[in-house]
Amino acid sequence: MRLKPSLLASAAFLTAAALAVVGASWAATVIENRSVEAVQSRLTAAGLTFVEVHADGLQVWLRGTAPNEATRFRAVNLAGGAVDATRLRDALEVTPVREIEAPRFSVEMLRNDDGVSLIGLLPEAGGTEDLVNAARGLGTGLQVADMLETADFPTPEGWSPALAFGLEALRLLPQSKISVDADRVSITAISNSEDEKRKLEGQLLRLAPEGLELVMNISAPRPVLTPFTLRFVMDEEGARFDACSADTTRARDRILAAGTAAGVTDETTCTIGLGVPSPRWAEAAEAGVRTVAELGAGSVTFSDADVTLEGKPGTPRAQFDRAVGALEAALPKVFSLEATLPPAPQAVAEGPAEFRASLSDQGRVELSGRVTDELTRKAVDSFARAQFGASKVRSATRLDGELPEGWPTRVLAGLESLAQLHSGELLVRADTVEVTGVTGSKQASGRISQVLSARLGQGRSFKVDIVYDKKFDPEAALPTPQECMSRIRRVLAGQKITFEPGSAEIDRSARGTLDGLAEVFKVCKAMPLEISGHTDSQGSEGGNKALSQARAEAVLLALQGRRVDVGRMKAVGYGEERPIADNGNEEGREANRRIEFTLLGEDGNPVDDAAPVVEETAEATPADGTEAAADDEPSAAPAEMTLRPKRRPEED
């Protein structure tokens, strides 16, 4: 079959077209591959391996991320040398330049007797002048060393309250180092005593801003004891420590354990202090206590390294000598022992030379007995008047030129000891000094033993027979915190504390109530209290919280203005967060508008029994100024009291 010429021509044309397409495609692929290979080879040789080369027809695309703009430019130039630059398409990206990081702002504040040093980096917005001026305001004439620098970066969150807290801590701590960061404050300081340490720690915890990490290391140095004294006695009244000192907690425990083994049953206060004459003090004290216990009666007195062992009159000499020898062998080398065994008492025709002083419950002192000469009499009278008061001393002494050597020293030491008591008797004889009586201080016996051992010297006999009576202890006589809260409740039962409508200004009608509270706090000193403000739910949440805070602070300032020690009180505004009644009706809203006094523990948290106490009748003073009726009976719970502010217009 023969094809028509037209069909043959069409077939030939289609075949040629197909061959042309295939050839063109092959040629384009070859060109693309060669272009990619040429560019990639040149870039790889230059070490620019981050570039990915792709071809799309005659276009050559460069993709990837260059470390910087200069490297990107170099890559494009190298690629342009391998193929026609018009064929290149630059899709390269450049690593963004990292934002310069803000420096770490921190300040270290050091305070001592020489002044204040400020070291660190501050945001430039705050400057250094305000901080330096605040440091100068901590004390009159205080020298401030300014070693601060600034940087022009935004103030980090939390920096301002942390710095303000650091300054307040610096004010409270005259010997301290305080490091301040935006989220952390570290305090290293020295306090004068353990009580002051606990008080400072509680106060700083209350002042610390919420969310701030607080690290405290407040140390309380041990007292310096001069002389370092210990006195152990066994007599017809039993075994006891008249004075006890130790250099470490372990030494104290060893000494008290030795006393317990010897028969001590009463609670003993053993002071831990500095000034010990030997690190083997506990070993020496144990040996002394053990020796007296083996004798069955007598006393041992340590005054620094001087040790006095006194036996009971009538003790067999051989037994006493064996005890003395054993004690000498047991004492460390630094200690010096003097032992005395008084003779058995003998009847004499005339009484022994003596000096007596009696201190009555009313504080009156009667002096009688013998003194060496007129000069000594005047010295004794003057010393007694200085100790007890000129109008309370009556002297009826007589002169005796035959008194033993050191008699005036013994008399004055006895009077100094008698002054430690509430009432008592002093007896001075040639062979002993005896102090007996009643005291309101648990440390009186130790102080008297310390005075007598230091004044009389080694080997001198003395006796201390002191009874502690709680009713004469000024600290024990103070009311308990719960009793104080009951007194606060009684004051508030007659009249609520009210505020001007919509403000934190205390109404004039509440002055009497605040005066009554001030009188309570003069007896109940340094009470740890939270004065908290509360509102109903009307108005904005932020506005309610601010108003409650301002009202709580107003009560705190009003008490401070009446010379109340508010160092352990804090004002907190809770706004509408803690309702105690339904805010859906007026009675509930009225109950929720309140100020509460909450008793706090040493950790700054409410004590276990400090549940809120809310008066049943909650009538506030109306806006016209008339007084609200008082409750008939106060709440029986003592832990917390509630004060009533006036209504605000928006609450009505």
PDB file of C-alpha atoms in Angstrom, residues 67-188:
ATOM      1  CA  PRO A  67      27.880  33.470  58.128  1.00  0.00           C
ATOM      2  CA  ASN A  68      28.137  37.142  57.197  1.00  0.00           C
ATOM      3  CA  GLU A  69      27.556  39.579  54.375  1.00  0.00           C
ATOM      4  CA  ALA A  70      31.172  39.543  53.209  1.00  0.00           C
ATOM      5  CA  THR A  71      31.138  35.772  52.744  1.00  0.00           C
ATOM      6  CA  ARG A  72      27.865  35.968  50.788  1.00  0.00           C
ATOM      7  CA  PHE A  73      29.338  38.583  48.453  1.00  0.00           C
ATOM      8  CA  ARG A  74      32.433  36.445  47.918  1.00  0.00           C
ATOM      9  CA  ALA A  75      30.331  33.412  47.030  1.00  0.00           C
ATOM     10  CA  VAL A  76      28.343  35.347  44.416  1.00  0.00           C
ATOM     11  CA  ASN A  77      31.553  36.718  42.862  1.00  0.00           C
ATOM     12  CA  LEU A  78      33.151  33.273  42.644  1.00  0.00           C
ATOM     13  CA  ALA A  79      29.995  31.825  41.042  1.00  0.00           C
ATOM     14  CA  GLY A  80      29.957  34.712  38.556  1.00  0.00           C
ATOM     15  CA  GLY A  81      33.450  33.729  37.436  1.00  0.00           C
ATOM     16  CA  ALA A  82      32.321  30.213  36.561  1.00  0.00           C
ATOM     17  CA  VAL A  83      29.175  31.108  34.541  1.00  0.00           C
ATOM     18  CA  ASP A  84      27.757  34.213  33.023  1.00  0.00           C
ATOM     19  CA  ALA A  85      26.785  36.531  35.874  1.00  0.00           C
ATOM     20  CA  THR A  86      23.452  37.286  34.171  1.00  0.00           C
ATOM     21  CA  ARG A  87      22.467  33.644  34.682  1.00  0.00           C
ATOM     22  CA  LEU A  88      23.025  33.735  38.464  1.00  0.00           C
ATOM     23  CA  ARG A  89      20.160  34.035  40.896  1.00  0.00           C
ATOM     24  CA  ASP A  90      21.246  34.948  44.467  1.00  0.00           C
ATOM     25  CA  ALA A  91      18.974  33.283  47.026  1.00  0.00           C
ATOM     26  CA  LEU A  92      21.590  33.228  49.778  1.00  0.00           C
ATOM     27  CA  GLU A  93      20.680  34.282  53.319  1.00  0.00           C
ATOM     28  CA  VAL A  94      22.967  35.818  55.931  1.00  0.00           C
ATOM     29  CA  THR A  95      23.111  34.819  59.598  1.00  0.00           C
ATOM     30  CA  PRO A  96      21.565  37.746  61.481  1.00  0.00           C
ATOM     31  CA  VAL A  97      23.903  39.727  63.689  1.00  0.00           C
ATOM     32  CA  ARG A  98      23.293  38.683  67.305  1.00  0.00           C
ATOM     33  CA  GLU A  99      21.849  41.361  69.483  1.00  0.00           C
ATOM     34  CA  ILE A 100      24.370  42.549  72.013  1.00  0.00           C
ATOM     35  CA  GLU A 101      23.429  40.902  75.312  1.00  0.00           C
ATOM     36  CA  ALA A 102      22.703  43.133  78.260  1.00  0.00           C
ATOM     37  CA  PRO A 103      25.296  42.887  81.035  1.00  0.00           C
ATOM     38  CA  ARG A 104      24.494  41.328  84.396  1.00  0.00           C
ATOM     39  CA  PHE A 105      23.581  44.155  86.738  1.00  0.00           C
ATOM     40  CA  SER A 106      24.655  43.610  90.331  1.00  0.00           C
ATOM     41  CA  VAL A 107      25.724  45.691  93.315  1.00  0.00           C
ATOM     42  CA  GLU A 108      27.732  44.717  96.358  1.00  0.00           C
ATOM     43  CA  MET A 109      27.237  46.916  99.411  1.00  0.00           C
ATOM     44  CA  LEU A 110      29.620  46.636 102.358  1.00  0.00           C
ATOM     45  CA  ARG A 111      29.052  48.442 105.649  1.00  0.00           C
ATOM     46  CA  ASN A 112      31.223  48.629 108.772  1.00  0.00           C
ATOM     47  CA  ASP A 113      32.342  51.215 111.314  1.00  0.00           C
ATOM     48  CA  ASP A 114      34.463  52.974 108.683  1.00  0.00           C
ATOM     49  CA  GLY A 115      31.569  53.602 106.301  1.00  0.00           C
ATOM     50  CA  VAL A 116      29.883  52.091 103.242  1.00  0.00           C
ATOM     51  CA  SER A 117      31.443  50.800 100.021  1.00  0.00           C
ATOM     52  CA  LEU A 118      29.350  50.441  96.864  1.00  0.00           C
ATOM     53  CA  ILE A 119      30.720  48.281  94.048  1.00  0.00           C
ATOM     54  CA  GLY A 120      28.956  47.101  90.910  1.00  0.00           C
ATOM     55  CA  LEU A 121      27.154  47.858  87.670  1.00  0.00           C
ATOM     56  CA  LEU A 122      23.831  49.729  87.523  1.00  0.00           C
ATOM     57  CA  PRO A 123      21.405  50.499  84.684  1.00  0.00           C
ATOM     58  CA  GLU A 124      22.124  53.987  83.375  1.00  0.00           C
ATOM     59  CA  ALA A 125      18.457  54.940  83.747  1.00  0.00           C
ATOM     60  CA  GLY A 126      18.713  54.773  87.525  1.00  0.00           C
ATOM     61  CA  GLY A 127      22.156  56.330  87.774  1.00  0.00           C
ATOM     62  CA  THR A 128      24.454  56.082  90.761  1.00  0.00           C
ATOM     63  CA  GLU A 129      23.614  59.338  92.521  1.00  0.00           C
ATOM     64  CA  ASP A 130      20.382  58.106  94.122  1.00  0.00           C
ATOM     65  CA  LEU A 131      22.059  54.987  95.489  1.00  0.00           C
ATOM     66  CA  VAL A 132      25.018  56.935  96.879  1.00  0.00           C
ATOM     67  CA  ASN A 133      22.722  59.496  98.531  1.00  0.00           C
ATOM     68  CA  ALA A 134      20.611  56.707 100.043  1.00  0.00           C
ATOM     69  CA  ALA A 135      23.743  55.110 101.467  1.00  0.00           C
ATOM     70  CA  ARG A 136      24.848  58.437 102.981  1.00  0.00           C
ATOM     71  CA  GLY A 137      21.437  58.740 104.613  1.00  0.00           C
ATOM     72  CA  LEU A 138      21.984  55.560 106.624  1.00  0.00           C
ATOM     73  CA  GLY A 139      23.877  57.474 109.298  1.00  0.00           C
ATOM     74  CA  THR A 140      25.150  60.922 110.187  1.00  0.00           C
ATOM     75  CA  GLY A 141      28.605  61.543 108.784  1.00  0.00           C
ATOM     76  CA  LEU A 142      28.775  58.120 107.141  1.00  0.00           C
ATOM     77  CA  GLN A 143      31.540  57.930 104.539  1.00  0.00           C
ATOM     78  CA  VAL A 144      30.521  56.331 101.224  1.00  0.00           C
ATOM     79  CA  ALA A 145      33.061  54.923  98.761  1.00  0.00           C
ATOM     80  CA  ASP A 146      31.502  55.086  95.273  1.00  0.00           C
ATOM     81  CA  MET A 147      32.908  52.426  92.920  1.00  0.00           C
ATOM     82  CA  LEU A 148      29.774  52.096  90.805  1.00  0.00           C
ATOM     83  CA  GLU A 149      29.519  52.012  87.009  1.00  0.00           C
ATOM     84  CA  THR A 150      26.530  52.254  84.677  1.00  0.00           C
ATOM     85  CA  ALA A 151      25.534  50.679  81.345  1.00  0.00           C
ATOM     86  CA  ASP A 152      22.925  51.956  78.894  1.00  0.00           C
ATOM     87  CA  PHE A 153      20.646  48.932  78.864  1.00  0.00           C
ATOM     88  CA  PRO A 154      17.051  48.447  79.996  1.00  0.00           C
ATOM     89  CA  THR A 155      16.478  47.915  83.717  1.00  0.00           C
ATOM     90  CA  PRO A 156      15.810  44.190  84.289  1.00  0.00           C
ATOM     91  CA  GLU A 157      12.544  43.132  85.883  1.00  0.00           C
ATOM     92  CA  GLY A 158      12.744  42.989  89.671  1.00  0.00           C
ATOM     93  CA  TRP A 159      15.886  45.137  89.896  1.00  0.00           C
ATOM     94  CA  SER A 160      14.313  48.165  91.603  1.00  0.00           C
ATOM     95  CA  PRO A 161      12.545  46.292  94.464  1.00  0.00           C
ATOM     96  CA  ALA A 162      15.623  44.101  94.996  1.00  0.00           C
ATOM     97  CA  LEU A 163      17.874  47.170  95.281  1.00  0.00           C
ATOM     98  CA  ALA A 164      15.433  48.920  97.634  1.00  0.00           C
ATOM     99  CA  PHE A 165      15.335  45.819  99.827  1.00  0.00           C
ATOM    100  CA  GLY A 166      19.129  45.636  99.819  1.00  0.00           C
ATOM    101  CA  LEU A 167      19.333  49.229 101.066  1.00  0.00           C
ATOM    102  CA  GLU A 168      16.828  48.504 103.822  1.00  0.00           C
ATOM    103  CA  ALA A 169      18.876  45.487 104.871  1.00  0.00           C
ATOM    104  CA  LEU A 170      21.996  47.668 104.889  1.00  0.00           C
ATOM    105  CA  ARG A 171      20.196  50.085 107.206  1.00  0.00           C
ATOM    106  CA  LEU A 172      19.303  47.321 109.653  1.00  0.00           C
ATOM    107  CA  LEU A 173      22.761  45.700 109.632  1.00  0.00           C
ATOM    108  CA  PRO A 174      25.683  47.974 110.621  1.00  0.00           C
ATOM    109  CA  GLN A 175      28.168  45.123 110.032  1.00  0.00           C
ATOM    110  CA  SER A 176      27.214  43.494 106.751  1.00  0.00           C
ATOM    111  CA  LYS A 177      27.895  42.636 103.110  1.00  0.00           C
ATOM    112  CA  ILE A 178      24.870  42.630 100.827  1.00  0.00           C
ATOM    113  CA  SER A 179      24.953  41.431  97.206  1.00  0.00           C
ATOM    114  CA  VAL A 180      22.007  42.480  95.036  1.00  0.00           C
ATOM    115  CA  ASP A 181      20.881  40.940  91.739  1.00  0.00           C
ATOM    116  CA  ALA A 182      17.541  41.408  90.010  1.00  0.00           C
ATOM    117  CA  ASP A 183      16.226  38.083  91.317  1.00  0.00           C
ATOM    118  CA  ARG A 184      18.495  37.374  94.295  1.00  0.00           C
ATOM    119  CA  VAL A 185      19.830  39.137  97.389  1.00  0.00           C
ATOM    120  CA  SER A 186      22.577  37.576  99.492  1.00  0.00           C
ATOM    121  CA  ILE A 187      23.195  38.905 103.026  1.00  0.00           C
ATOM    122  CA  THR A 188      26.200  38.196 105.231  1.00  0.00           C
TER     123      THR A 188
END
